[in-house]
Amino acid sequence: MPVIALLAAVLAVSAEQLVQWKYGTLGIVGLTLLTVGVKARNATCSSLGAAVLALMVTGPVL
């Protein structure tokens, strides 16, 4: 069980670093809002985080 928790933590940190590298500080804010919203079961917070990430991804296209 500790191995699974360690792998999950490594995956989460890697995803966070990738978002920070590619999308900057606003990407981390969106990812944090999404994560906190999902863990707290808060639809508003998770929706706001998903919207921020979606705008970051589609920003150059628009």
mmCIF file of C-alpha atoms in Angstrom:
data_model
loop_
_atom_site.group_PDB
_atom_site.id
_atom_site.type_symbol
_atom_site.label_atom_id
_atom_site.label_comp_id
_atom_site.label_asym_id
_atom_site.label_seq_id
_atom_site.Cartn_x
_atom_site.Cartn_y
_atom_site.Cartn_z
ATOM 1 C CA MET A 1 0.000 0.000 0.000
ATOM 2 C CA PRO A 2 2.786 2.527 0.733
ATOM 3 C CA VAL A 3 4.193 1.903 -2.748
ATOM 4 C CA ILE A 4 0.889 2.885 -4.341
ATOM 5 C CA ALA A 5 0.717 6.052 -2.225
ATOM 6 C CA LEU A 6 4.294 6.923 -3.176
ATOM 7 C CA LEU A 7 3.593 6.403 -6.874
ATOM 8 C CA ALA A 8 0.451 8.538 -6.642
ATOM 9 C CA ALA A 9 2.407 11.324 -4.947
ATOM 10 C CA VAL A 10 5.143 11.194 -7.587
ATOM 11 C CA LEU A 11 2.544 11.306 -10.351
ATOM 12 C CA ALA A 12 0.767 14.269 -8.742
ATOM 13 C CA VAL A 13 3.986 16.238 -8.304
ATOM 14 C CA SER A 14 5.047 15.455 -11.862
ATOM 15 C CA ALA A 15 1.707 16.633 -13.258
ATOM 16 C CA GLU A 16 1.918 19.802 -11.186
ATOM 17 C CA GLN A 17 5.439 20.552 -12.423
ATOM 18 C CA LEU A 18 4.393 19.940 -16.029
ATOM 19 C CA VAL A 19 1.476 22.346 -15.712
ATOM 20 C CA GLN A 20 3.714 24.957 -14.048
ATOM 21 C CA TRP A 21 6.337 24.614 -16.772
ATOM 22 C CA LYS A 22 3.883 24.831 -19.641
ATOM 23 C CA TYR A 23 1.195 27.214 -18.337
ATOM 24 C CA GLY A 24 2.887 29.177 -15.552
ATOM 25 C CA THR A 25 1.413 30.377 -12.307
ATOM 26 C CA LEU A 26 -2.161 30.651 -13.568
ATOM 27 C CA GLY A 27 -2.029 26.987 -14.581
ATOM 28 C CA ILE A 28 -1.019 25.999 -11.053
ATOM 29 C CA VAL A 29 -3.864 28.100 -9.645
ATOM 30 C CA GLY A 30 -6.331 26.315 -11.930
ATOM 31 C CA LEU A 31 -4.933 22.900 -11.050
ATOM 32 C CA THR A 32 -5.064 23.710 -7.336
ATOM 33 C CA LEU A 33 -8.661 24.915 -7.567
ATOM 34 C CA LEU A 34 -9.634 21.777 -9.454
ATOM 35 C CA THR A 35 -7.885 19.480 -6.968
ATOM 36 C CA VAL A 36 -9.286 21.214 -3.897
ATOM 37 C CA GLY A 37 -12.766 21.270 -5.405
ATOM 38 C CA VAL A 38 -12.716 17.559 -6.166
ATOM 39 C CA LYS A 39 -11.350 16.606 -2.744
ATOM 40 C CA ALA A 40 -13.798 18.886 -0.909
ATOM 41 C CA ARG A 41 -16.687 17.893 -3.210
ATOM 42 C CA ASN A 42 -17.247 21.551 -4.007
ATOM 43 C CA ALA A 43 -18.680 21.870 -7.505
ATOM 44 C CA THR A 44 -18.067 25.618 -7.729
ATOM 45 C CA CYS A 45 -14.391 25.358 -6.905
ATOM 46 C CA SER A 46 -13.756 22.414 -9.208
ATOM 47 C CA SER A 47 -15.702 24.039 -12.053
ATOM 48 C CA LEU A 48 -13.715 27.249 -11.673
ATOM 49 C CA GLY A 49 -10.447 25.307 -11.739
ATOM 50 C CA ALA A 50 -11.518 23.368 -14.817
ATOM 51 C CA ALA A 51 -12.540 26.586 -16.561
ATOM 52 C CA VAL A 52 -9.190 28.221 -15.791
ATOM 53 C CA LEU A 53 -7.313 25.205 -17.153
ATOM 54 C CA ALA A 54 -9.525 25.082 -20.247
ATOM 55 C CA LEU A 55 -8.879 28.765 -20.926
ATOM 56 C CA MET A 56 -5.154 28.244 -20.453
ATOM 57 C CA VAL A 57 -5.118 25.365 -22.950
ATOM 58 C CA THR A 58 -7.287 27.056 -25.577
ATOM 59 C CA GLY A 59 -5.971 30.593 -25.016
ATOM 60 C CA PRO A 60 -3.574 30.792 -27.985
ATOM 61 C CA VAL A 61 -6.164 29.282 -30.342
ATOM 62 C CA LEU A 62 -8.771 31.912 -29.576
#
